[in-house]
Structure formats: C-alpha cells, structure tokens
mmCIF file with all atom_site columns, C-alpha atoms and ligand atoms in Angstrom:
data_model
loop_
_atom_site.group_PDB
_atom_site.id
_atom_site.type_symbol
_atom_site.label_atom_id
_atom_site.label_alt_id
_atom_site.label_comp_id
_atom_site.label_asym_id
_atom_site.label_entity_id
_atom_site.label_seq_id
_atom_site.pdbx_PDB_ins_code
_atom_site.Cartn_x
_atom_site.Cartn_y
_atom_site.Cartn_z
_atom_site.occupancy
_atom_site.B_iso_or_equiv
_atom_site.pdbx_formal_charge
_atom_site.auth_seq_id
_atom_site.auth_comp_id
_atom_site.auth_asym_id
_atom_site.auth_atom_id
_atom_site.pdbx_PDB_model_num
ATOM   1   C CA . MET A 1 1   ? 46.288 -75.414 -13.974 1.00 51.00 ? 1   MET A CA 1
ATOM   2   C CA . SER A 1 2   ? 44.791 -78.875 -13.648 1.00 57.00 ? 2   SER A CA 1
ATOM   3   C CA . ASP A 1 3   ? 41.115 -79.816 -13.689 1.00 62.00 ? 3   ASP A CA 1
ATOM   4   C CA . SER A 1 4   ? 41.426 -80.703 -9.971  1.00 72.00 ? 4   SER A CA 1
ATOM   5   C CA . ASN A 1 5   ? 43.005 -77.463 -9.115  1.00 84.00 ? 5   ASN A CA 1
ATOM   6   C CA . ASN A 1 6   ? 40.155 -75.576 -10.979 1.00 90.00 ? 6   ASN A CA 1
ATOM   7   C CA . GLU A 1 7   ? 37.580 -77.637 -8.968  1.00 92.00 ? 7   GLU A CA 1
ATOM   8   C CA . PHE A 1 8   ? 39.466 -76.932 -5.849  1.00 92.00 ? 8   PHE A CA 1
ATOM   9   C CA . ASP A 1 9   ? 39.684 -73.112 -6.530  1.00 93.00 ? 9   ASP A CA 1
ATOM   10  C CA . THR A 1 10  ? 35.920 -73.061 -7.725  1.00 96.00 ? 10  THR A CA 1
ATOM   11  C CA . LYS A 1 11  ? 34.897 -74.563 -4.433  1.00 96.00 ? 11  LYS A CA 1
ATOM   12  C CA . TRP A 1 12  ? 36.962 -72.228 -2.312  1.00 96.00 ? 12  TRP A CA 1
ATOM   13  C CA . ASP A 1 13  ? 35.649 -69.236 -4.292  1.00 97.00 ? 13  ASP A CA 1
ATOM   14  C CA . ALA A 1 14  ? 31.974 -70.484 -3.776  1.00 97.00 ? 14  ALA A CA 1
ATOM   15  C CA . PHE A 1 15  ? 32.907 -70.881 0.016   1.00 98.00 ? 15  PHE A CA 1
ATOM   16  C CA . GLU A 1 16  ? 34.124 -67.391 0.309   1.00 98.00 ? 16  GLU A CA 1
ATOM   17  C CA . THR A 1 17  ? 31.080 -65.999 -1.619  1.00 98.00 ? 17  THR A CA 1
ATOM   18  C CA . SER A 1 18  ? 28.927 -67.761 1.031   1.00 98.00 ? 18  SER A CA 1
ATOM   19  C CA . CYS A 1 19  ? 30.946 -65.977 3.751   1.00 98.00 ? 19  CYS A CA 1
ATOM   20  C CA . ARG A 1 20  ? 30.465 -62.630 2.224   1.00 97.00 ? 20  ARG A CA 1
ATOM   21  C CA . ASP A 1 21  ? 26.662 -63.206 1.628   1.00 97.00 ? 21  ASP A CA 1
ATOM   22  C CA . CYS A 1 22  ? 26.036 -64.419 5.093   1.00 98.00 ? 22  CYS A CA 1
ATOM   23  C CA . HIS A 1 23  ? 23.843 -62.378 7.168   1.00 97.00 ? 23  HIS A CA 1
ATOM   24  C CA . LYS A 1 24  ? 22.987 -64.930 9.892   1.00 98.00 ? 24  LYS A CA 1
ATOM   25  C CA . CYS A 1 25  ? 24.088 -62.468 12.815  1.00 97.00 ? 25  CYS A CA 1
ATOM   26  C CA . ASP A 1 26  ? 24.176 -58.687 12.970  1.00 97.00 ? 26  ASP A CA 1
ATOM   27  C CA . LEU A 1 27  ? 28.024 -58.403 12.704  1.00 98.00 ? 27  LEU A CA 1
ATOM   28  C CA . ARG A 1 28  ? 28.040 -58.460 8.972   1.00 97.00 ? 28  ARG A CA 1
ATOM   29  C CA . ALA A 1 29  ? 26.103 -55.196 8.612   1.00 97.00 ? 29  ALA A CA 1
ATOM   30  C CA . GLY A 1 30  ? 28.658 -53.355 10.720  1.00 96.00 ? 30  GLY A CA 1
ATOM   31  C CA . ALA A 1 31  ? 31.836 -55.070 9.028   1.00 97.00 ? 31  ALA A CA 1
ATOM   32  C CA . ASN A 1 32  ? 33.808 -53.514 6.181   1.00 98.00 ? 32  ASN A CA 1
ATOM   33  C CA . ASN A 1 33  ? 35.153 -57.090 5.298   1.00 98.00 ? 33  ASN A CA 1
ATOM   34  C CA . VAL A 1 34  ? 34.365 -60.638 6.001   1.00 98.00 ? 34  VAL A CA 1
ATOM   35  C CA . VAL A 1 35  ? 37.759 -61.910 7.214   1.00 98.00 ? 35  VAL A CA 1
ATOM   36  C CA . ILE A 1 36  ? 38.151 -65.598 5.952   1.00 98.00 ? 36  ILE A CA 1
ATOM   37  C CA . TYR A 1 37  ? 41.694 -66.686 6.044   1.00 98.00 ? 37  TYR A CA 1
ATOM   38  C CA . ARG A 1 38  ? 45.244 -65.890 5.207   1.00 98.00 ? 38  ARG A CA 1
ATOM   39  C CA . GLY A 1 39  ? 48.032 -68.293 4.331   1.00 98.00 ? 39  GLY A CA 1
ATOM   40  C CA . SER A 1 40  ? 47.245 -71.339 2.201   1.00 98.00 ? 40  SER A CA 1
ATOM   41  C CA . ARG A 1 41  ? 43.954 -72.581 1.456   1.00 97.00 ? 41  ARG A CA 1
ATOM   42  C CA . THR A 1 42  ? 44.794 -76.166 2.475   1.00 97.00 ? 42  THR A CA 1
ATOM   43  C CA . ALA A 1 43  ? 47.459 -76.409 4.965   1.00 98.00 ? 43  ALA A CA 1
ATOM   44  C CA . PRO A 1 44  ? 48.728 -78.845 7.557   1.00 98.00 ? 44  PRO A CA 1
ATOM   45  C CA . LEU A 1 45  ? 48.310 -76.441 10.326  1.00 98.00 ? 45  LEU A CA 1
ATOM   46  C CA . MET A 1 46  ? 45.235 -74.419 11.059  1.00 98.00 ? 46  MET A CA 1
ATOM   47  C CA . ILE A 1 47  ? 45.547 -71.531 13.453  1.00 98.00 ? 47  ILE A CA 1
ATOM   48  C CA . VAL A 1 48  ? 42.253 -70.207 14.867  1.00 98.00 ? 48  VAL A CA 1
ATOM   49  C CA . GLY A 1 49  ? 41.726 -67.010 16.794  1.00 98.00 ? 49  GLY A CA 1
ATOM   50  C CA . GLU A 1 50  ? 38.818 -65.202 18.157  1.00 98.00 ? 50  GLU A CA 1
ATOM   51  C CA . ALA A 1 51  ? 37.497 -62.721 15.751  1.00 98.00 ? 51  ALA A CA 1
ATOM   52  C CA . PRO A 1 52  ? 38.851 -59.798 13.362  1.00 98.00 ? 52  PRO A CA 1
ATOM   53  C CA . GLY A 1 53  ? 39.994 -56.640 15.132  1.00 97.00 ? 53  GLY A CA 1
ATOM   54  C CA . ARG A 1 54  ? 39.925 -53.188 13.708  1.00 97.00 ? 54  ARG A CA 1
ATOM   55  C CA . ASN A 1 55  ? 43.083 -53.849 11.287  1.00 97.00 ? 55  ASN A CA 1
ATOM   56  C CA . GLU A 1 56  ? 41.598 -57.102 10.065  1.00 98.00 ? 56  GLU A CA 1
ATOM   57  C CA . ASP A 1 57  ? 38.330 -55.672 9.316   1.00 98.00 ? 57  ASP A CA 1
ATOM   58  C CA . LEU A 1 58  ? 39.911 -53.047 7.304   1.00 98.00 ? 58  LEU A CA 1
ATOM   59  C CA . GLU A 1 59  ? 42.391 -55.361 5.446   1.00 98.00 ? 59  GLU A CA 1
ATOM   60  C CA . GLY A 1 60  ? 40.068 -58.265 5.211   1.00 98.00 ? 60  GLY A CA 1
ATOM   61  C CA . LYS A 1 61  ? 42.791 -60.712 6.727   1.00 98.00 ? 61  LYS A CA 1
ATOM   62  C CA . PRO A 1 62  ? 43.016 -62.263 9.998   1.00 98.00 ? 62  PRO A CA 1
ATOM   63  C CA . PHE A 1 63  ? 45.794 -61.391 12.353  1.00 98.00 ? 63  PHE A CA 1
ATOM   64  C CA . VAL A 1 64  ? 47.328 -58.536 10.573  1.00 97.00 ? 64  VAL A CA 1
ATOM   65  C CA . GLY A 1 65  ? 47.523 -56.142 13.594  1.00 95.00 ? 65  GLY A CA 1
ATOM   66  C CA . GLN A 1 66  ? 50.010 -56.259 16.656  1.00 96.00 ? 66  GLN A CA 1
ATOM   67  C CA . SER A 1 67  ? 48.840 -59.836 17.558  1.00 97.00 ? 67  SER A CA 1
ATOM   68  C CA . GLY A 1 68  ? 49.301 -60.798 14.060  1.00 97.00 ? 68  GLY A CA 1
ATOM   69  C CA . GLU A 1 69  ? 52.883 -59.405 14.102  1.00 97.00 ? 69  GLU A CA 1
ATOM   70  C CA . LEU A 1 70  ? 53.507 -61.450 17.067  1.00 97.00 ? 70  LEU A CA 1
ATOM   71  C CA . LEU A 1 71  ? 51.984 -64.600 15.748  1.00 97.00 ? 71  LEU A CA 1
ATOM   72  C CA . GLN A 1 72  ? 54.114 -64.201 12.574  1.00 98.00 ? 72  GLN A CA 1
ATOM   73  C CA . ASN A 1 73  ? 57.404 -63.733 14.562  1.00 97.00 ? 73  ASN A CA 1
ATOM   74  C CA . LEU A 1 74  ? 56.595 -66.930 16.333  1.00 97.00 ? 74  LEU A CA 1
ATOM   75  C CA . LEU A 1 75  ? 55.874 -68.913 13.152  1.00 98.00 ? 75  LEU A CA 1
ATOM   76  C CA . GLY A 1 76  ? 58.944 -67.580 11.652  1.00 98.00 ? 76  GLY A CA 1
ATOM   77  C CA . SER A 1 77  ? 61.012 -68.418 14.587  1.00 97.00 ? 77  SER A CA 1
ATOM   78  C CA . TYR A 1 78  ? 60.205 -72.024 13.945  1.00 98.00 ? 78  TYR A CA 1
ATOM   79  C CA . GLY A 1 79  ? 60.627 -71.853 10.178  1.00 97.00 ? 79  GLY A CA 1
ATOM   80  C CA . ILE A 1 80  ? 56.830 -72.359 9.603   1.00 98.00 ? 80  ILE A CA 1
ATOM   81  C CA . LYS A 1 81  ? 56.038 -71.210 6.071   1.00 98.00 ? 81  LYS A CA 1
ATOM   82  C CA . GLU A 1 82  ? 52.939 -69.677 4.588   1.00 98.00 ? 82  GLU A CA 1
ATOM   83  C CA . SER A 1 83  ? 52.509 -72.934 2.609   1.00 97.00 ? 83  SER A CA 1
ATOM   84  C CA . ASP A 1 84  ? 52.235 -74.596 6.050   1.00 98.00 ? 84  ASP A CA 1
ATOM   85  C CA . TYR A 1 85  ? 49.341 -72.879 7.617   1.00 98.00 ? 85  TYR A CA 1
ATOM   86  C CA . HIS A 1 86  ? 45.906 -71.631 7.237   1.00 98.00 ? 86  HIS A CA 1
ATOM   87  C CA . ILE A 1 87  ? 45.131 -68.822 9.785   1.00 98.00 ? 87  ILE A CA 1
ATOM   88  C CA . CYS A 1 88  ? 41.420 -67.906 10.574  1.00 98.00 ? 88  CYS A CA 1
ATOM   89  C CA . ASN A 1 89  ? 38.940 -67.020 13.276  1.00 98.00 ? 89  ASN A CA 1
ATOM   90  C CA . ILE A 1 90  ? 36.077 -68.694 14.989  1.00 98.00 ? 90  ILE A CA 1
ATOM   91  C CA . VAL A 1 91  ? 33.989 -65.437 13.846  1.00 98.00 ? 91  VAL A CA 1
ATOM   92  C CA . LYS A 1 92  ? 34.449 -63.877 10.643  1.00 98.00 ? 92  LYS A CA 1
ATOM   93  C CA . CYS A 1 93  ? 33.028 -60.433 11.079  1.00 98.00 ? 93  CYS A CA 1
ATOM   94  C CA . ARG A 1 94  ? 34.316 -57.893 13.583  1.00 98.00 ? 94  ARG A CA 1
ATOM   95  C CA . PRO A 1 95  ? 32.370 -57.271 16.797  1.00 98.00 ? 95  PRO A CA 1
ATOM   96  C CA . PRO A 1 96  ? 31.724 -53.623 17.662  1.00 96.00 ? 96  PRO A CA 1
ATOM   97  C CA . GLU A 1 97  ? 34.390 -52.101 20.006  1.00 93.00 ? 97  GLU A CA 1
ATOM   98  C CA . ASN A 1 98  ? 36.446 -55.336 19.696  1.00 90.00 ? 98  ASN A CA 1
ATOM   99  C CA . ARG A 1 99  ? 34.052 -57.086 22.115  1.00 96.00 ? 99  ARG A CA 1
ATOM   100 C CA . ARG A 1 100 ? 34.088 -60.761 22.438  1.00 96.00 ? 100 ARG A CA 1
ATOM   101 C CA . PRO A 1 101 ? 31.783 -62.469 20.071  1.00 97.00 ? 101 PRO A CA 1
ATOM   102 C CA . THR A 1 102 ? 28.490 -63.731 21.896  1.00 97.00 ? 102 THR A CA 1
ATOM   103 C CA . PRO A 1 103 ? 27.560 -67.410 22.057  1.00 96.00 ? 103 PRO A CA 1
ATOM   104 C CA . ALA A 1 104 ? 24.965 -66.687 19.417  1.00 97.00 ? 104 ALA A CA 1
ATOM   105 C CA . GLU A 1 105 ? 27.397 -65.099 16.920  1.00 98.00 ? 105 GLU A CA 1
ATOM   106 C CA . ILE A 1 106 ? 29.697 -67.920 17.453  1.00 97.00 ? 106 ILE A CA 1
ATOM   107 C CA . LYS A 1 107 ? 26.976 -70.340 16.799  1.00 97.00 ? 107 LYS A CA 1
ATOM   108 C CA . ALA A 1 108 ? 25.794 -68.553 13.696  1.00 98.00 ? 108 ALA A CA 1
ATOM   109 C CA . CYS A 1 109 ? 29.266 -68.691 12.288  1.00 98.00 ? 109 CYS A CA 1
ATOM   110 C CA . LYS A 1 110 ? 29.862 -72.212 13.168  1.00 97.00 ? 110 LYS A CA 1
ATOM   111 C CA . PRO A 1 111 ? 28.578 -73.836 9.882   1.00 98.00 ? 111 PRO A CA 1
ATOM   112 C CA . LEU A 1 112 ? 30.883 -71.700 7.892   1.00 98.00 ? 112 LEU A CA 1
ATOM   113 C CA . PHE A 1 113 ? 33.760 -72.648 9.980   1.00 98.00 ? 113 PHE A CA 1
ATOM   114 C CA . ALA A 1 114 ? 33.036 -76.290 9.808   1.00 98.00 ? 114 ALA A CA 1
ATOM   115 C CA . ARG A 1 115 ? 33.078 -76.006 5.953   1.00 98.00 ? 115 ARG A CA 1
ATOM   116 C CA . GLN A 1 116 ? 36.273 -74.162 6.143   1.00 98.00 ? 116 GLN A CA 1
ATOM   117 C CA . PHE A 1 117 ? 37.728 -76.790 8.350   1.00 98.00 ? 117 PHE A CA 1
ATOM   118 C CA . ILE A 1 118 ? 36.977 -79.580 5.868   1.00 97.00 ? 118 ILE A CA 1
ATOM   119 C CA . MET A 1 119 ? 38.376 -77.821 2.832   1.00 97.00 ? 119 MET A CA 1
ATOM   120 C CA . ALA A 1 120 ? 41.536 -76.515 4.639   1.00 98.00 ? 120 ALA A CA 1
ATOM   121 C CA . ALA A 1 121 ? 42.117 -80.185 5.712   1.00 98.00 ? 121 ALA A CA 1
ATOM   122 C CA . PRO A 1 122 ? 44.359 -79.616 8.464   1.00 98.00 ? 122 PRO A CA 1
ATOM   123 C CA . LYS A 1 123 ? 46.221 -82.242 10.543  1.00 98.00 ? 123 LYS A CA 1
ATOM   124 C CA . VAL A 1 124 ? 47.281 -79.969 13.423  1.00 98.00 ? 124 VAL A CA 1
ATOM   125 C CA . ILE A 1 125 ? 45.055 -77.345 14.813  1.00 98.00 ? 125 ILE A CA 1
ATOM   126 C CA . LEU A 1 126 ? 46.296 -74.514 17.223  1.00 98.00 ? 126 LEU A CA 1
ATOM   127 C CA . LEU A 1 127 ? 43.388 -72.789 19.097  1.00 98.00 ? 127 LEU A CA 1
ATOM   128 C CA . CYS A 1 128 ? 44.500 -69.370 20.339  1.00 98.00 ? 128 CYS A CA 1
ATOM   129 C CA . GLY A 1 129 ? 42.647 -68.295 23.405  1.00 97.00 ? 129 GLY A CA 1
ATOM   130 C CA . SER A 1 130 ? 39.444 -69.151 25.229  1.00 97.00 ? 130 SER A CA 1
ATOM   131 C CA . THR A 1 131 ? 36.867 -67.925 22.575  1.00 97.00 ? 131 THR A CA 1
ATOM   132 C CA . ALA A 1 132 ? 38.565 -70.092 19.951  1.00 98.00 ? 132 ALA A CA 1
ATOM   133 C CA . TYR A 1 133 ? 38.579 -73.008 22.294  1.00 98.00 ? 133 TYR A CA 1
ATOM   134 C CA . GLU A 1 134 ? 34.814 -72.265 23.156  1.00 96.00 ? 134 GLU A CA 1
ATOM   135 C CA . GLY A 1 135 ? 33.949 -72.043 19.529  1.00 97.00 ? 135 GLY A CA 1
ATOM   136 C CA . PHE A 1 136 ? 35.753 -75.351 18.785  1.00 97.00 ? 136 PHE A CA 1
ATOM   137 C CA . PHE A 1 137 ? 34.811 -77.623 21.684  1.00 97.00 ? 137 PHE A CA 1
ATOM   138 C CA . GLY A 1 138 ? 31.595 -75.967 22.649  1.00 95.00 ? 138 GLY A CA 1
ATOM   139 C CA . VAL A 1 139 ? 32.662 -75.477 26.271  1.00 95.00 ? 139 VAL A CA 1
ATOM   140 C CA . LYS A 1 140 ? 34.284 -72.574 28.230  1.00 95.00 ? 140 LYS A CA 1
ATOM   141 C CA . PRO A 1 141 ? 37.715 -73.487 29.268  1.00 97.00 ? 141 PRO A CA 1
ATOM   142 C CA . VAL A 1 142 ? 39.855 -72.651 32.224  1.00 97.00 ? 142 VAL A CA 1
ATOM   143 C CA . MET A 1 143 ? 42.851 -71.676 29.961  1.00 96.00 ? 143 MET A CA 1
ATOM   144 C CA . LYS A 1 144 ? 45.658 -72.768 32.504  1.00 95.00 ? 144 LYS A CA 1
ATOM   145 C CA . ASP A 1 145 ? 44.143 -76.182 32.546  1.00 97.00 ? 145 ASP A CA 1
ATOM   146 C CA . VAL A 1 146 ? 43.827 -76.762 28.905  1.00 98.00 ? 146 VAL A CA 1
ATOM   147 C CA . ARG A 1 147 ? 46.766 -75.131 27.071  1.00 97.00 ? 147 ARG A CA 1
ATOM   148 C CA . GLY A 1 148 ? 50.088 -76.718 26.078  1.00 98.00 ? 148 GLY A CA 1
ATOM   149 C CA . PHE A 1 149 ? 49.257 -80.326 25.205  1.00 98.00 ? 149 PHE A CA 1
ATOM   150 C CA . PHE A 1 150 ? 47.645 -82.128 22.334  1.00 98.00 ? 150 PHE A CA 1
ATOM   151 C CA . VAL A 1 151 ? 44.145 -83.448 22.558  1.00 98.00 ? 151 VAL A CA 1
ATOM   152 C CA . GLU A 1 152 ? 43.829 -86.145 19.599  1.00 98.00 ? 152 GLU A CA 1
ATOM   153 C CA . LYS A 1 153 ? 40.192 -86.239 18.160  1.00 97.00 ? 153 LYS A CA 1
ATOM   154 C CA . LYS A 1 154 ? 39.110 -88.110 15.088  1.00 96.00 ? 154 LYS A CA 1
ATOM   155 C CA . GLY A 1 155 ? 42.764 -88.153 13.813  1.00 96.00 ? 155 GLY A CA 1
ATOM   156 C CA . TYR A 1 156 ? 43.463 -84.460 14.425  1.00 98.00 ? 156 TYR A CA 1
ATOM   157 C CA . TYR A 1 157 ? 45.879 -83.153 16.901  1.00 98.00 ? 157 TYR A CA 1
ATOM   158 C CA . ILE A 1 158 ? 44.586 -80.194 18.793  1.00 98.00 ? 158 ILE A CA 1
ATOM   159 C CA . MET A 1 159 ? 46.679 -77.853 20.901  1.00 98.00 ? 159 MET A CA 1
ATOM   160 C CA . THR A 1 160 ? 45.306 -74.806 22.862  1.00 98.00 ? 160 THR A CA 1
ATOM   161 C CA . THR A 1 161 ? 47.591 -71.713 23.693  1.00 98.00 ? 161 THR A CA 1
ATOM   162 C CA . TYR A 1 162 ? 46.930 -68.311 24.872  1.00 97.00 ? 162 TYR A CA 1
ATOM   163 C CA . HIS A 1 163 ? 45.827 -65.700 22.481  1.00 97.00 ? 163 HIS A CA 1
ATOM   164 C CA . PRO A 1 164 ? 48.762 -63.468 21.236  1.00 96.00 ? 164 PRO A CA 1
ATOM   165 C CA . ALA A 1 165 ? 47.014 -60.470 22.728  1.00 95.00 ? 165 ALA A CA 1
ATOM   166 C CA . TYR A 1 166 ? 47.757 -62.006 26.139  1.00 93.00 ? 166 TYR A CA 1
ATOM   167 C CA . ALA A 1 167 ? 51.507 -61.840 25.453  1.00 91.00 ? 167 ALA A CA 1
ATOM   168 C CA . LEU A 1 168 ? 51.134 -58.253 24.257  1.00 93.00 ? 168 LEU A CA 1
ATOM   169 C CA . ARG A 1 169 ? 49.930 -57.387 27.699  1.00 91.00 ? 169 ARG A CA 1
ATOM   170 C CA . ASN A 1 170 ? 52.915 -58.846 29.502  1.00 91.00 ? 170 ASN A CA 1
ATOM   171 C CA . PRO A 1 171 ? 55.828 -59.982 27.457  1.00 92.00 ? 171 PRO A CA 1
ATOM   172 C CA . ALA A 1 172 ? 56.693 -62.846 29.877  1.00 93.00 ? 172 ALA A CA 1
ATOM   173 C CA . ASN A 1 173 ? 53.448 -64.487 28.582  1.00 92.00 ? 173 ASN A CA 1
ATOM   174 C CA . LYS A 1 174 ? 55.182 -65.019 25.307  1.00 95.00 ? 174 LYS A CA 1
ATOM   175 C CA . ILE A 1 175 ? 57.178 -67.866 26.919  1.00 96.00 ? 175 ILE A CA 1
ATOM   176 C CA . PRO A 1 176 ? 54.148 -70.354 27.233  1.00 97.00 ? 176 PRO A CA 1
ATOM   177 C CA . ILE A 1 177 ? 52.870 -69.289 23.622  1.00 97.00 ? 177 ILE A CA 1
ATOM   178 C CA . TYR A 1 178 ? 56.452 -69.836 22.377  1.00 97.00 ? 178 TYR A CA 1
ATOM   179 C CA . GLU A 1 179 ? 56.825 -73.280 23.914  1.00 98.00 ? 179 GLU A CA 1
ATOM   180 C CA . ASP A 1 180 ? 53.338 -74.437 22.615  1.00 98.00 ? 180 ASP A CA 1
ATOM   181 C CA . MET A 1 181 ? 54.201 -73.358 19.104  1.00 98.00 ? 181 MET A CA 1
ATOM   182 C CA . GLY A 1 182 ? 57.522 -75.452 19.468  1.00 98.00 ? 182 GLY A CA 1
ATOM   183 C CA . LYS A 1 183 ? 55.280 -78.551 20.294  1.00 98.00 ? 183 LYS A CA 1
ATOM   184 C CA . VAL A 1 184 ? 53.205 -77.765 17.192  1.00 98.00 ? 184 VAL A CA 1
ATOM   185 C CA . LYS A 1 185 ? 56.316 -77.614 15.084  1.00 98.00 ? 185 LYS A CA 1
ATOM   186 C CA . GLU A 1 186 ? 57.473 -81.064 16.670  1.00 98.00 ? 186 GLU A CA 1
ATOM   187 C CA . LYS A 1 187 ? 54.024 -82.658 15.782  1.00 98.00 ? 187 LYS A CA 1
ATOM   188 C CA . LEU A 1 188 ? 54.149 -81.325 12.249  1.00 98.00 ? 188 LEU A CA 1
ATOM   189 C CA . VAL A 1 189 ? 57.586 -82.783 11.603  1.00 98.00 ? 189 VAL A CA 1
ATOM   190 C CA . GLU A 1 190 ? 56.505 -86.094 13.396  1.00 97.00 ? 190 GLU A CA 1
ATOM   191 C CA . LEU A 1 191 ? 53.515 -86.340 11.040  1.00 98.00 ? 191 LEU A CA 1
ATOM   192 C CA . GLY A 1 192 ? 55.849 -85.728 8.148   1.00 97.00 ? 192 GLY A CA 1
ATOM   193 C CA . CYS A 1 193 ? 53.747 -82.558 7.092   1.00 96.00 ? 193 CYS A CA 1
ATOM   194 C CA . LEU A 1 194 ? 56.684 -80.244 6.595   1.00 93.00 ? 194 LEU A CA 1
ATOM   195 C CA . GLU A 1 195 ? 58.998 -80.474 3.659   1.00 78.00 ? 195 GLU A CA 1
HETATM 196 N N1 . URA B 2 .   ? 42.749 -61.226 17.290  1.00 89.94 ? 201 URA B N1 1
HETATM 197 C C1 . URA B 2 .   ? 41.966 -62.397 16.771  1.00 89.94 ? 201 URA B C1 1
HETATM 198 O O1 . URA B 2 .   ? 41.574 -63.245 17.536  1.00 89.94 ? 201 URA B O1 1
HETATM 199 N N2 . URA B 2 .   ? 41.881 -62.456 15.412  1.00 89.94 ? 201 URA B N2 1
HETATM 200 C C2 . URA B 2 .   ? 42.376 -61.759 14.612  1.00 89.94 ? 201 URA B C2 1
HETATM 201 O O2 . URA B 2 .   ? 42.352 -61.928 13.322  1.00 89.94 ? 201 URA B O2 1
HETATM 202 C C3 . URA B 2 .   ? 43.138 -60.650 15.174  1.00 89.94 ? 201 URA B C3 1
HETATM 203 C C4 . URA B 2 .   ? 43.299 -60.315 16.390  1.00 89.94 ? 201 URA B C4 1
#
C-alpha cells in the first residue's frame, strides 16, 4: 500500500473513531452501533438517507433492511457498482422506535456529516427523502416540488428523490425513484465518473 493510501485510511479510521466517540446528542446512548457508511470510502455518488433503522443499528451499516434491498436493486438495475457509491445517513445513530431525528439531533450530527462529505468527495449527491433534504439544505422541503431534477451548487450535482420506504408503501411509488436514479446514472456518465 502506498503512503498516500495509508494517510487516507488513517484519516478515515480517525473519522470513524470520532463518530463512535460522539455523544453530542442522546441517540448514541441507545444505539448498538454508530452507522457510518457502506460502499466505497470515496465515490463519485453519495446517497444520503435519514437515520439507521433496527437492522442498520444491529449490523452497523446503512440501508441493509427492506429499504436497502430496494435501493440496492435500483443501483444494480443501472449497473452502479459498490466502488461508485458511498451510502450514509444524515444522522448516524438510530432514533428510538424509528422516529424521525429531531432538528437538534440533525444539528448535532452535522459536523460529522460535513467531514464525511469532504472525505468521500462525491460529485453527485442523491438525497433520499425529506429528512435528508432538510439535513443537507437546512430547510424543510415539499417533496413533490424538489424531487427529480439536479441542483448545481459549488460544483456538486444534487438530486432529491423519495425515500425508498415510500416505495415500500406502494409499489407504484417505485417509478419516480427509478426515474430519478436513471438521471443520476446519466449525470455520472456525463461527468465521466464511471468506468
Ligand atoms: N432508512 C434510512 O434512511 N437509512 C437507513 O440506513 C435505513 C433506512
């Protein structure tokens, strides 16, 4: 392994330790695991969800339950590989009873999210659901008004889509998420980010 890889991994390991040691809100005390990411440490695509659920808390990885299965099928259907994505959440510890994280919890987690964002160095960001949008942009969205198109900000291309759990409630809701993932794939190709 080269020195620069060593430096990179050391930085990531230190970051993960900071996440596990964080007690800025009460969620850490009730969590089995701090859920940081799955996929590649750096990747052209960052996918951001809300917060870990029960399965994620137990496994220590984001999107490993039913929503994750749906997300994984979508990625697979567009040939987006593990080396292409970094999947995470706006909040790293599971809220009790799977409730939405509060604004204070989102705020407490934000500095770690910001650090992760810089290190993952994505070009395209897919925000899944209103909590991810609110955490990222700092304002509550009306989902039907903000989904399905790219916003370019500081050279990043940001797309908002519905949370996969929305499609689990009604299979017809898969269609817009599928379409949005298609636009994400097109953007990654356009930017020359995929092999
Ligand atoms: N829902 C999310 O928003 N994130 C997960 O990791 C799992 C379910």
